Amino acid sequence: MILSSLLFILNVLFAAPSYTQTFQQTNYGYTGKYSLQSGTGPYPPDSTSLSFDVHLRSKSCVHIKIFDPSHTSYEIPDTIQQPDPAISASNPDYDITFENNGIQVKRKGSSATIFDSSCQSRAFVFAKQFIQIATTTSQDPIIHGLGERRTEFALKVPQNITVFNQDNLTPRDENLYGHHPFMIDVQPDGSCHGILFFNAYPLEVELNNGFISFRSMGGSLDFYIFTGPTIKDITQQYTDLVGKPCLVPQWSFGFHNCRWGYPSLASVQDAMERYHKANLPIDVMWFDIDYMDEKRLFTTNPTLYPPAEMKAFLEKEKAEYGVYSVSIVDPGVKIDTNYETYTSLLETGLYINESDGWTPLEGNVWPGPVIFPDFTNPAVQSWWTRQFDKFLGTVPFDGIWNDMNEIANFCNGYCDDTRQKQTFPWQSVDIYKKQIPPESMLSTGPYISSRAFYANQENIRTVDALKSLRPGLRPFVLTRSSFVGAGRVNVKWLGDDSGTYQDMKDSIAGVITSGLFGIPYTGADIGGFLFSGSPELLIRWTEMATFLYPFFRVHSCESIPAHELFRFGEPYVSISRKYLHLRQTLQSYWYTLHHVSHDTGVPMVRSLSMEFPTDAAVRRIDTQAMLGSALLVSPALAEHQREVEAYVPEGRWFDFFRYDEVKVGQPRTAKFQCELDEVVVLLRGGEVMTIQEQHNHSITFMKDTPLTVLAALNEKNEASGCVTVDDGLGDQICTTTVQFTATQSRVQFVVKNNDFKTDQTVKHITVLGLAGKKVSSVTTQPLDQNITFLFDEKRGVLDIFHTGKGWRLDEDRLFSF
Ligand SMILES: *[C@@H]1O[C@H](CO)[C@@H](O)[C@H](O)[C@H]1NC(C)=O
Ligand SMILES: *[C@@H]1O[C@H](CO)[C@@H](O)[C@H](O)[C@H]1NC(C)=O
Ligand SMILES: *[C@@H]1O[C@H](CO)[C@@H](O)[C@H](O)[C@H]1NC(C)=O
Ligand SMILES: *[C@@H]1O[C@H](CO)[C@@H](O)[C@H](O)[C@H]1NC(C)=O
C-alpha cells in the first residue's frame, strides 16, 4: 500500500497518467478495470477507463489483454490457433498477482518475476495512437527474437527495436520484412520465458538494463506470456498458440538455383545445362520477374519466355532430372485495361482503397502503376484461385514465391507528391517510406493496422488456391514478408542480403531466430543477392548452408555477375559438388527433423543454447549452430580462414566426416583445421541419425535409396534417434517412424508407427565410440544370414553391412555384438 501511494505521488510529480486497478476472479482467470486518476501521457487524450482480462490459458501460457472498450474492436485474423479457454488452466506453472496497481506473472514456487506491468521505468500510457507499458528484466539481459532484422542472436542492450515489416535495403540493425514482436528473455539462472506482444501496428520494443518497454501506434496491450523454462520448451508453447510449422514437399530440401537477370528462357536452359554437365545435383529452378510480360502477374513474355516452350522445358527437367520449379508472384496488379487480371480485379471491388473506402489505391512497383488485391477479405479467394488456375494451366510451376508483400511500394505513400500526408503523434519509423499510405482501406481496417498481416493473408489465399487446384499435393509457398504464425501456412527466406561474410554470419542468427518465430524453414540467399563476393565466399557459404539452411538456394540480382555454382572453375566446382552430395547424404536427417518441427515446433536448426540450456557459456553464440540435436556446425566466416576456433559443449563428440572421437579439455574451446573444402562438423555422442550414401541428379531420385544408420555413443555408452519417412509430396500425411537405440553391445530398431508403405531399407549401420571393446560376431533377430561386419578396434568404429537389399524399415530388429 505504501509503495503504491509512493508511485502514485511520483506519477503525479512527472504528470504521467496514473490509473487505479480493480480486479475480480472469473472462470478463466481474472477481469478488471483501470480508471485514470490524474496525469496525462505525452499524446493526450488518454483513455480514462480501460478493461483487462487475464486468461490462464494453459499450464505454460497466460494471456493478458488491456484494452479501451470505447475504441473500435479490432481482431487480427487467422493467427491465434486456439481461442482463450472458458475455464482457467489447472495447476499452471505460474502465479498471478495484482500488486502496486499492476499485474504480475511469477514463476510458480519461486519469486522470479516473468512479467510485471507495475514497472515504472517507462510510464503506463494508453491513448488512441500511442500505447506503452513496461515490465522488468534482469540487469544485463539476454534477449532473442523481435524481428525481423539482420543482427546478432543475443540482441544488443540497451536498444530500441522497431518492429515494422518493410522492404528495407539498409544493412544491419534495422527493421526488415517480417513483423514478429515475440521475444525470449534468458534469465541469469538460465530459466527463460517468452513474451508475444500481439499487436499489428508499427511498434517499438525498448530493451534496457532492468526493464523492457513496449509501445505501439495503436491497438491494445495484448500479451501472451510463456513460462518455458527452456528455449526449446518455449518454441513448443509458442507454436501451440500460433500453429505448428507446415510440412513442405521433400524436394524443397534439395538445392535451388535462382537469379534475377536471366533475360530469356534460353539463359535459364543454359544454366540448367551447365549444372547437369558439371554433374552438380539440382532440385529446384526458380523464375524471378524476368519471365513476366512487362512485369504483369500471371503472364509470360511471349517472345523471351514463350509459354509453350516453358511448359515443355519444365516437364523435361522434371522427367529427366527430377527438377521442380518455382515462380515469383507479386501483389501489385498492373493498371492496364487490356489485362484481364486487372480488369477482373476491378470488377470484384476486392482491392485496397484510398481512405475514402471507394477509390482504388494506386501504388508503383515493377510494372509501374498498380493496384493491390485486398487479401484480408476472404471473398478475394475465388478471384485469386482463378488467376492461378489460368497461369499454372499454361506453365505448370510447382511452387509459388510471394515477394514484395510488405507491401513494397516505390512511392512514399501516394505516388502523387502533392497529396497531404497524415501525421501521427508518435512513430518510431517513417511509415510512408516505400509504403502505401497508412490510411488506405482494407476489409480489416486502415492499412496501418492491417499491413503487418497482409502477407500472411496473401499466403493463406495462395496456399488455398494451390490446394484446390492440386488436391492431394502439399503446396510450396515461400514469402518475404511474414507476421506471427506465418510458419503454419508457408515458408520464408531472409530477403535481399549482400555477398559479404558479415551477412553470411548474420544469417546464422537469422535462421535460428526464425525458428523461434515458428518459421523454421528458411535460409538466406547463398553468395549474396545484392553485392558480389569472392568465389571463396560463395563456397564457404554453400558449405555452411548445406548444414544450416533448410532453404538452400543460390540467388543473385541482375546488377551483379551471376554466381551459380558451376561458374568459377576448379577447385570451386568440385567443392560445390562435394557439398551438394553431402546435402543429399543428409536428406533423411533434414526431413526427419522437418517432421519433428511440424509435430512439436522445435526447429531443425537450433542455437547451441537450445540444445545446451544449462551451459551459460553458449547463450550468446551465433557463429556456430546445431542441425537437430546431433550436429554441431562451426563454419569458417572469413576469407582465407583455414582454422576455426569452436566452442564444444560438455559431452562426447566425434568428427562427423572421419568418425574419430574429438577430445576437448577446459575451457571448452578448440581449434580445428578447415581447408577450403572443409567445414567443421561434430557429431554428438548419444545421437543416432540416418544418412544416405548414394547420390543422384536430385533427391527425387533418391527417395528409396538405402539408409545408413549412424550411431555415436555418449559417456554412458548409449545413443538414440529416429527416422521418419513419407511420400514427400502428399498432403495426407502418412508416416513411418523408426526409433533407433544403440549401446556397446547392441543396436535396436523399433517401429513406432508404420502408416507409410516404403521400400526403403537400411543397408549399413555404423557405431562410433567402441574403442577398447572387442567385437567378434554380429547377429541379428529376426535371423538373417546376409550380414557382414568390420570392426576398427583402435578407432572403436563398427560397420555392419547387409549384403543384399537391406533390412526393412517396417520390422523391429535387434543386432547383438
Ligand atoms: C529508446 O527510446 C526511449 C524513448 O524514446 C529513449 O528515452 C531512449 O533513450 C532510447 N534508447 C536508446 C538506446 O536509443
Ligand atoms: C473498395 O472500393 C470498392 C468500390 O470501388 C468497394 O466495392 C469496396 O468495398 C471497397 N473496399 C474497401 C475495403 O474499402
Ligand atoms: C539415379 O536415379 C535413376 C532413377 O531412379 C537411376 O536409374 C540411376 O541409376 C540413378 N543414378 C545413380 C548414379 O544412382
Ligand atoms: C540373402 O542372400 C542370399 C544369397 O546371397 C540371397 O539369395 C537372398 O535373397 C538374400 N536375402 C535378402 C533378404 O537379401
PDB file of N, CA, C and O in Angstrom, residues 117-173:
ATOM      1  N   SER A 117       3.600  -5.474 -14.886  1.00  0.00           N
ATOM      2  CA  SER A 117       3.147  -4.253 -15.562  1.00  0.00           C
ATOM      3  C   SER A 117       3.216  -3.041 -14.634  1.00  0.00           C
ATOM      4  O   SER A 117       2.961  -1.922 -15.069  1.00  0.00           O
ATOM      5  N   SER A 118       3.560  -3.238 -13.366  1.00  0.00           N
ATOM      6  CA  SER A 118       3.678  -2.077 -12.477  1.00  0.00           C
ATOM      7  C   SER A 118       5.052  -1.419 -12.589  1.00  0.00           C
ATOM      8  O   SER A 118       5.322  -0.416 -11.926  1.00  0.00           O
ATOM      9  N   CYS A 119       5.903  -1.980 -13.421  1.00  0.00           N
ATOM     10  CA  CYS A 119       7.235  -1.392 -13.625  1.00  0.00           C
ATOM     11  C   CYS A 119       7.086   0.053 -14.097  1.00  0.00           C
ATOM     12  O   CYS A 119       6.380   0.329 -15.074  1.00  0.00           O
ATOM     13  N   GLN A 120       7.730   0.968 -13.423  1.00  0.00           N
ATOM     14  CA  GLN A 120       7.551   2.392 -13.715  1.00  0.00           C
ATOM     15  C   GLN A 120       8.706   2.983 -14.508  1.00  0.00           C
ATOM     16  O   GLN A 120       8.799   4.194 -14.667  1.00  0.00           O
ATOM     17  N   SER A 121       9.586   2.140 -15.028  1.00  0.00           N
ATOM     18  CA  SER A 121      10.734   2.672 -15.765  1.00  0.00           C
ATOM     19  C   SER A 121      10.293   3.459 -17.000  1.00  0.00           C
ATOM     20  O   SER A 121      10.986   4.373 -17.436  1.00  0.00           O
ATOM     21  N   ARG A 122       9.172   3.079 -17.565  1.00  0.00           N
ATOM     22  CA  ARG A 122       8.504   3.888 -18.587  1.00  0.00           C
ATOM     23  C   ARG A 122       7.042   3.968 -18.169  1.00  0.00           C
ATOM     24  O   ARG A 122       6.464   2.979 -17.714  1.00  0.00           O
ATOM     25  N   ALA A 123       6.452   5.141 -18.358  1.00  0.00           N
ATOM     26  CA  ALA A 123       5.088   5.350 -17.881  1.00  0.00           C
ATOM     27  C   ALA A 123       4.110   4.423 -18.603  1.00  0.00           C
ATOM     28  O   ALA A 123       4.294   4.102 -19.778  1.00  0.00           O
ATOM     29  N   PHE A 124       3.088   4.020 -17.882  1.00  0.00           N
ATOM     30  CA  PHE A 124       1.971   3.301 -18.490  1.00  0.00           C
ATOM     31  C   PHE A 124       1.100   4.341 -19.192  1.00  0.00           C
ATOM     32  O   PHE A 124       0.602   5.276 -18.561  1.00  0.00           O
ATOM     33  N   VAL A 125       0.966   4.195 -20.521  1.00  0.00           N
ATOM     34  CA  VAL A 125       0.204   5.189 -21.286  1.00  0.00           C
ATOM     35  C   VAL A 125      -0.771   4.457 -22.193  1.00  0.00           C
ATOM     36  O   VAL A 125      -0.393   3.469 -22.854  1.00  0.00           O
ATOM     37  N   PHE A 126      -2.017   4.957 -22.221  1.00  0.00           N
ATOM     38  CA  PHE A 126      -2.988   4.370 -23.139  1.00  0.00           C
ATOM     39  C   PHE A 126      -3.769   5.491 -23.792  1.00  0.00           C
ATOM     40  O   PHE A 126      -4.632   6.096 -23.169  1.00  0.00           O
ATOM     41  N   ALA A 127      -3.400   5.786 -25.034  1.00  0.00           N
ATOM     42  CA  ALA A 127      -4.132   6.798 -25.803  1.00  0.00           C
ATOM     43  C   ALA A 127      -4.499   6.170 -27.140  1.00  0.00           C
ATOM     44  O   ALA A 127      -4.107   5.045 -27.444  1.00  0.00           O
ATOM     45  N   LYS A 128      -5.228   6.908 -27.925  1.00  0.00           N
ATOM     46  CA  LYS A 128      -5.737   6.343 -29.178  1.00  0.00           C
ATOM     47  C   LYS A 128      -4.584   5.918 -30.117  1.00  0.00           C
ATOM     48  O   LYS A 128      -4.632   4.873 -30.743  1.00  0.00           O
ATOM     49  N   GLN A 129      -3.564   6.765 -30.214  1.00  0.00           N
ATOM     50  CA  GLN A 129      -2.499   6.481 -31.177  1.00  0.00           C
ATOM     51  C   GLN A 129      -1.135   6.289 -30.519  1.00  0.00           C
ATOM     52  O   GLN A 129      -0.096   6.436 -31.157  1.00  0.00           O
ATOM     53  N   PHE A 130      -1.144   5.999 -29.235  1.00  0.00           N
ATOM     54  CA  PHE A 130       0.107   5.667 -28.550  1.00  0.00           C
ATOM     55  C   PHE A 130      -0.216   4.866 -27.302  1.00  0.00           C
ATOM     56  O   PHE A 130      -0.956   5.333 -26.428  1.00  0.00           O
ATOM     57  N   ILE A 131       0.334   3.680 -27.230  1.00  0.00           N
ATOM     58  CA  ILE A 131       0.187   2.889 -26.017  1.00  0.00           C
ATOM     59  C   ILE A 131       1.575   2.436 -25.578  1.00  0.00           C
ATOM     60  O   ILE A 131       2.457   2.226 -26.416  1.00  0.00           O
ATOM     61  N   GLN A 132       1.760   2.324 -24.289  1.00  0.00           N
ATOM     62  CA  GLN A 132       3.085   1.964 -23.773  1.00  0.00           C
ATOM     63  C   GLN A 132       2.958   1.275 -22.433  1.00  0.00           C
ATOM     64  O   GLN A 132       2.143   1.659 -21.599  1.00  0.00           O
ATOM     65  N   ILE A 133       3.781   0.277 -22.241  1.00  0.00           N
ATOM     66  CA  ILE A 133       3.804  -0.425 -20.964  1.00  0.00           C
ATOM     67  C   ILE A 133       5.231  -0.930 -20.753  1.00  0.00           C
ATOM     68  O   ILE A 133       5.957  -1.157 -21.728  1.00  0.00           O
ATOM     69  N   ALA A 134       5.622  -1.076 -19.513  1.00  0.00           N
ATOM     70  CA  ALA A 134       6.970  -1.581 -19.229  1.00  0.00           C
ATOM     71  C   ALA A 134       6.871  -2.799 -18.325  1.00  0.00           C
ATOM     72  O   ALA A 134       5.901  -2.975 -17.588  1.00  0.00           O
ATOM     73  N   THR A 135       7.870  -3.646 -18.420  1.00  0.00           N
ATOM     74  CA  THR A 135       7.988  -4.775 -17.491  1.00  0.00           C
ATOM     75  C   THR A 135       9.454  -4.889 -17.091  1.00  0.00           C
ATOM     76  O   THR A 135      10.325  -4.234 -17.678  1.00  0.00           O
ATOM     77  N   THR A 136       9.702  -5.709 -16.105  1.00  0.00           N
ATOM     78  CA  THR A 136      11.068  -5.792 -15.586  1.00  0.00           C
ATOM     79  C   THR A 136      11.850  -6.915 -16.265  1.00  0.00           C
ATOM     80  O   THR A 136      11.279  -7.870 -16.778  1.00  0.00           O
ATOM     81  N   THR A 137      13.156  -6.762 -16.263  1.00  0.00           N
ATOM     82  CA  THR A 137      14.025  -7.873 -16.668  1.00  0.00           C
ATOM     83  C   THR A 137      15.300  -7.785 -15.850  1.00  0.00           C
ATOM     84  O   THR A 137      15.422  -6.926 -14.962  1.00  0.00           O
ATOM     85  N   SER A 138      16.252  -8.657 -16.153  1.00  0.00           N
ATOM     86  CA  SER A 138      17.486  -8.669 -15.365  1.00  0.00           C
ATOM     87  C   SER A 138      18.373  -7.480 -15.752  1.00  0.00           C
ATOM     88  O   SER A 138      18.120  -6.792 -16.736  1.00  0.00           O
ATOM     89  N   GLN A 139      19.444  -7.288 -15.014  1.00  0.00           N
ATOM     90  CA  GLN A 139      20.279  -6.099 -15.223  1.00  0.00           C
ATOM     91  C   GLN A 139      21.064  -6.144 -16.533  1.00  0.00           C
ATOM     92  O   GLN A 139      21.272  -5.137 -17.167  1.00  0.00           O
ATOM     93  N   ASP A 140      21.494  -7.324 -16.930  1.00  0.00           N
ATOM     94  CA  ASP A 140      22.272  -7.450 -18.163  1.00  0.00           C
ATOM     95  C   ASP A 140      21.593  -8.527 -19.004  1.00  0.00           C
ATOM     96  O   ASP A 140      22.104  -9.616 -19.174  1.00  0.00           O
ATOM     97  N   PRO A 141      20.405  -8.216 -19.518  1.00  0.00           N
ATOM     98  CA  PRO A 141      19.560  -9.289 -20.048  1.00  0.00           C
ATOM     99  C   PRO A 141      20.055  -9.873 -21.368  1.00  0.00           C
ATOM    100  O   PRO A 141      20.726  -9.196 -22.154  1.00  0.00           O
ATOM    101  N   ILE A 142      19.711 -11.124 -21.567  1.00  0.00           N
ATOM    102  CA  ILE A 142      19.939 -11.781 -22.858  1.00  0.00           C
ATOM    103  C   ILE A 142      18.572 -11.977 -23.486  1.00  0.00           C
ATOM    104  O   ILE A 142      17.721 -12.695 -22.945  1.00  0.00           O
ATOM    105  N   ILE A 143      18.352 -11.283 -24.606  1.00  0.00           N
ATOM    106  CA  ILE A 143      17.043 -11.283 -25.257  1.00  0.00           C
ATOM    107  C   ILE A 143      17.208 -11.761 -26.704  1.00  0.00           C
ATOM    108  O   ILE A 143      18.123 -11.329 -27.403  1.00  0.00           O
ATOM    109  N   HIS A 144      16.305 -12.640 -27.118  1.00  0.00           N
ATOM    110  CA  HIS A 144      16.290 -13.102 -28.506  1.00  0.00           C
ATOM    111  C   HIS A 144      14.943 -12.748 -29.137  1.00  0.00           C
ATOM    112  O   HIS A 144      13.947 -12.605 -28.437  1.00  0.00           O
ATOM    113  N   GLY A 145      14.935 -12.697 -30.474  1.00  0.00           N
ATOM    114  CA  GLY A 145      13.663 -12.514 -31.173  1.00  0.00           C
ATOM    115  C   GLY A 145      13.510 -11.110 -31.715  1.00  0.00           C
ATOM    116  O   GLY A 145      14.470 -10.505 -32.189  1.00  0.00           O
ATOM    117  N   LEU A 146      12.264 -10.577 -31.642  1.00  0.00           N
ATOM    118  CA  LEU A 146      11.947  -9.203 -32.065  1.00  0.00           C
ATOM    119  C   LEU A 146      12.451  -8.895 -33.468  1.00  0.00           C
ATOM    120  O   LEU A 146      13.346  -8.093 -33.682  1.00  0.00           O
ATOM    121  N   GLY A 147      11.851  -9.568 -34.435  1.00  0.00           N
ATOM    122  CA  GLY A 147      12.291  -9.365 -35.805  1.00  0.00           C
ATOM    123  C   GLY A 147      11.230  -8.718 -36.658  1.00  0.00           C
ATOM    124  O   GLY A 147      10.141  -8.450 -36.196  1.00  0.00           O
ATOM    125  N   GLU A 148      11.622  -8.477 -37.842  1.00  0.00           N
ATOM    126  CA  GLU A 148      12.765  -9.115 -38.469  1.00  0.00           C
ATOM    127  C   GLU A 148      13.873  -8.111 -38.642  1.00  0.00           C
ATOM    128  O   GLU A 148      13.636  -6.983 -39.064  1.00  0.00           O
ATOM    129  N   ARG A 149      15.077  -8.526 -38.342  1.00  0.00           N
ATOM    130  CA  ARG A 149      16.233  -7.691 -38.587  1.00  0.00           C
ATOM    131  C   ARG A 149      17.448  -8.578 -38.796  1.00  0.00           C
ATOM    132  O   ARG A 149      17.439  -9.742 -38.458  1.00  0.00           O
ATOM    133  N   ARG A 150      18.466  -7.985 -39.375  1.00  0.00           N
ATOM    134  CA  ARG A 150      19.725  -8.694 -39.598  1.00  0.00           C
ATOM    135  C   ARG A 150      20.642  -8.256 -38.464  1.00  0.00           C
ATOM    136  O   ARG A 150      21.062  -7.101 -38.410  1.00  0.00           O
ATOM    137  N   THR A 151      20.886  -9.143 -37.515  1.00  0.00           N
ATOM    138  CA  THR A 151      21.604  -8.717 -36.310  1.00  0.00           C
ATOM    139  C   THR A 151      22.115  -9.934 -35.568  1.00  0.00           C
ATOM    140  O   THR A 151      22.107 -11.039 -36.095  1.00  0.00           O
ATOM    141  N   GLU A 152      22.578  -9.726 -34.337  1.00  0.00           N
ATOM    142  CA  GLU A 152      23.060 -10.843 -33.522  1.00  0.00           C
ATOM    143  C   GLU A 152      21.876 -11.638 -32.976  1.00  0.00           C
ATOM    144  O   GLU A 152      20.765 -11.138 -32.893  1.00  0.00           O
ATOM    145  N   PHE A 153      22.191 -12.855 -32.527  1.00  0.00           N
ATOM    146  CA  PHE A 153      21.165 -13.690 -31.890  1.00  0.00           C
ATOM    147  C   PHE A 153      20.777 -13.101 -30.531  1.00  0.00           C
ATOM    148  O   PHE A 153      19.598 -12.965 -30.215  1.00  0.00           O
ATOM    149  N   ALA A 154      21.772 -12.762 -29.718  1.00  0.00           N
ATOM    150  CA  ALA A 154      21.506 -12.090 -28.440  1.00  0.00           C
ATOM    151  C   ALA A 154      21.521 -10.586 -28.728  1.00  0.00           C
ATOM    152  O   ALA A 154      22.568 -10.021 -29.068  1.00  0.00           O
ATOM    153  N   LEU A 155      20.362  -9.965 -28.607  1.00  0.00           N
ATOM    154  CA  LEU A 155      20.216  -8.574 -29.058  1.00  0.00           C
ATOM    155  C   LEU A 155      21.001  -7.622 -28.159  1.00  0.00           C
ATOM    156  O   LEU A 155      21.126  -7.843 -26.950  1.00  0.00           O
ATOM    157  N   LYS A 156      21.509  -6.583 -28.787  1.00  0.00           N
ATOM    158  CA  LYS A 156      22.254  -5.553 -28.066  1.00  0.00           C
ATOM    159  C   LYS A 156      21.318  -4.858 -27.073  1.00  0.00           C
ATOM    160  O   LYS A 156      20.186  -4.540 -27.402  1.00  0.00           O
ATOM    161  N   VAL A 157      21.825  -4.603 -25.858  1.00  0.00           N
ATOM    162  CA  VAL A 157      21.039  -3.885 -24.850  1.00  0.00           C
ATOM    163  C   VAL A 157      21.938  -2.799 -24.279  1.00  0.00           C
ATOM    164  O   VAL A 157      23.084  -3.096 -23.941  1.00  0.00           O
ATOM    165  N   PRO A 158      21.493  -1.535 -24.121  1.00  0.00           N
ATOM    166  CA  PRO A 158      20.158  -1.031 -24.472  1.00  0.00           C
ATOM    167  C   PRO A 158      20.005  -0.783 -25.968  1.00  0.00           C
ATOM    168  O   PRO A 158      20.968  -0.460 -26.656  1.00  0.00           O
ATOM    169  N   GLN A 159      18.780  -0.906 -26.401  1.00  0.00           N
ATOM    170  CA  GLN A 159      18.467  -0.715 -27.807  1.00  0.00           C
ATOM    171  C   GLN A 159      16.958  -0.555 -27.958  1.00  0.00           C
ATOM    172  O   GLN A 159      16.192  -1.228 -27.266  1.00  0.00           O
ATOM    173  N   ASN A 160      16.547   0.313 -28.879  1.00  0.00           N
ATOM    174  CA  ASN A 160      15.130   0.407 -29.237  1.00  0.00           C
ATOM    175  C   ASN A 160      14.926  -0.314 -30.549  1.00  0.00           C
ATOM    176  O   ASN A 160      15.567   0.000 -31.552  1.00  0.00           O
ATOM    177  N   ILE A 161      14.047  -1.288 -30.539  1.00  0.00           N
ATOM    178  CA  ILE A 161      13.860  -2.134 -31.714  1.00  0.00           C
ATOM    179  C   ILE A 161      12.529  -1.825 -32.368  1.00  0.00           C
ATOM    180  O   ILE A 161      11.476  -2.008 -31.761  1.00  0.00           O
ATOM    181  N   THR A 162      12.599  -1.348 -33.595  1.00  0.00           N
ATOM    182  CA  THR A 162      11.380  -1.103 -34.358  1.00  0.00           C
ATOM    183  C   THR A 162      10.909  -2.406 -34.969  1.00  0.00           C
ATOM    184  O   THR A 162      11.693  -3.124 -35.581  1.00  0.00           O
ATOM    185  N   VAL A 163       9.642  -2.715 -34.771  1.00  0.00           N
ATOM    186  CA  VAL A 163       9.039  -3.860 -35.434  1.00  0.00           C
ATOM    187  C   VAL A 163       8.046  -3.300 -36.440  1.00  0.00           C
ATOM    188  O   VAL A 163       7.032  -2.705 -36.063  1.00  0.00           O
ATOM    189  N   PHE A 164       8.404  -3.418 -37.704  1.00  0.00           N
ATOM    190  CA  PHE A 164       7.632  -2.803 -38.780  1.00  0.00           C
ATOM    191  C   PHE A 164       8.122  -3.462 -40.059  1.00  0.00           C
ATOM    192  O   PHE A 164       9.255  -3.232 -40.488  1.00  0.00           O
ATOM    193  N   ASN A 165       7.283  -4.316 -40.615  1.00  0.00           N
ATOM    194  CA  ASN A 165       7.741  -5.086 -41.777  1.00  0.00           C
ATOM    195  C   ASN A 165       7.901  -4.175 -42.982  1.00  0.00           C
ATOM    196  O   ASN A 165       6.982  -3.471 -43.353  1.00  0.00           O
ATOM    197  N   GLN A 166       9.085  -4.223 -43.551  1.00  0.00           N
ATOM    198  CA  GLN A 166       9.415  -3.240 -44.576  1.00  0.00           C
ATOM    199  C   GLN A 166      10.479  -3.790 -45.515  1.00  0.00           C
ATOM    200  O   GLN A 166      11.398  -4.469 -45.094  1.00  0.00           O
ATOM    201  N   ASP A 167      10.334  -3.464 -46.793  1.00  0.00           N
ATOM    202  CA  ASP A 167      11.363  -3.736 -47.785  1.00  0.00           C
ATOM    203  C   ASP A 167      12.412  -2.655 -47.575  1.00  0.00           C
ATOM    204  O   ASP A 167      12.207  -1.516 -47.954  1.00  0.00           O
ATOM    205  N   ASN A 168      13.520  -3.017 -46.962  1.00  0.00           N
ATOM    206  CA  ASN A 168      14.441  -2.021 -46.445  1.00  0.00           C
ATOM    207  C   ASN A 168      15.849  -2.489 -46.768  1.00  0.00           C
ATOM    208  O   ASN A 168      16.308  -3.493 -46.252  1.00  0.00           O
ATOM    209  N   LEU A 169      16.538  -1.763 -47.629  1.00  0.00           N
ATOM    210  CA  LEU A 169      17.844  -2.240 -48.080  1.00  0.00           C
ATOM    211  C   LEU A 169      18.991  -1.887 -47.143  1.00  0.00           C
ATOM    212  O   LEU A 169      20.124  -2.264 -47.390  1.00  0.00           O
ATOM    213  N   THR A 170      18.724  -1.168 -46.071  1.00  0.00           N
ATOM    214  CA  THR A 170      19.826  -0.825 -45.166  1.00  0.00           C
ATOM    215  C   THR A 170      20.370  -2.095 -44.528  1.00  0.00           C
ATOM    216  O   THR A 170      19.635  -3.015 -44.233  1.00  0.00           O
ATOM    217  N   PRO A 171      21.680  -2.124 -44.307  1.00  0.00           N
ATOM    218  CA  PRO A 171      22.311  -3.390 -43.989  1.00  0.00           C
ATOM    219  C   PRO A 171      21.927  -4.060 -42.666  1.00  0.00           C
ATOM    220  O   PRO A 171      21.462  -5.177 -42.672  1.00  0.00           O
ATOM    221  N   ARG A 172      22.135  -3.412 -41.535  1.00  0.00           N
ATOM    222  CA  ARG A 172      22.014  -4.152 -40.273  1.00  0.00           C
ATOM    223  C   ARG A 172      21.194  -3.381 -39.269  1.00  0.00           C
ATOM    224  O   ARG A 172      21.111  -2.164 -39.315  1.00  0.00           O
ATOM    225  N   ASP A 173      20.652  -4.114 -38.294  1.00  0.00           N
ATOM    226  CA  ASP A 173      20.026  -3.495 -37.135  1.00  0.00           C
ATOM    227  C   ASP A 173      18.900  -2.535 -37.487  1.00  0.00           C
ATOM    228  O   ASP A 173      18.683  -1.551 -36.784  1.00  0.00           O
TER     229      ASP A 173
END
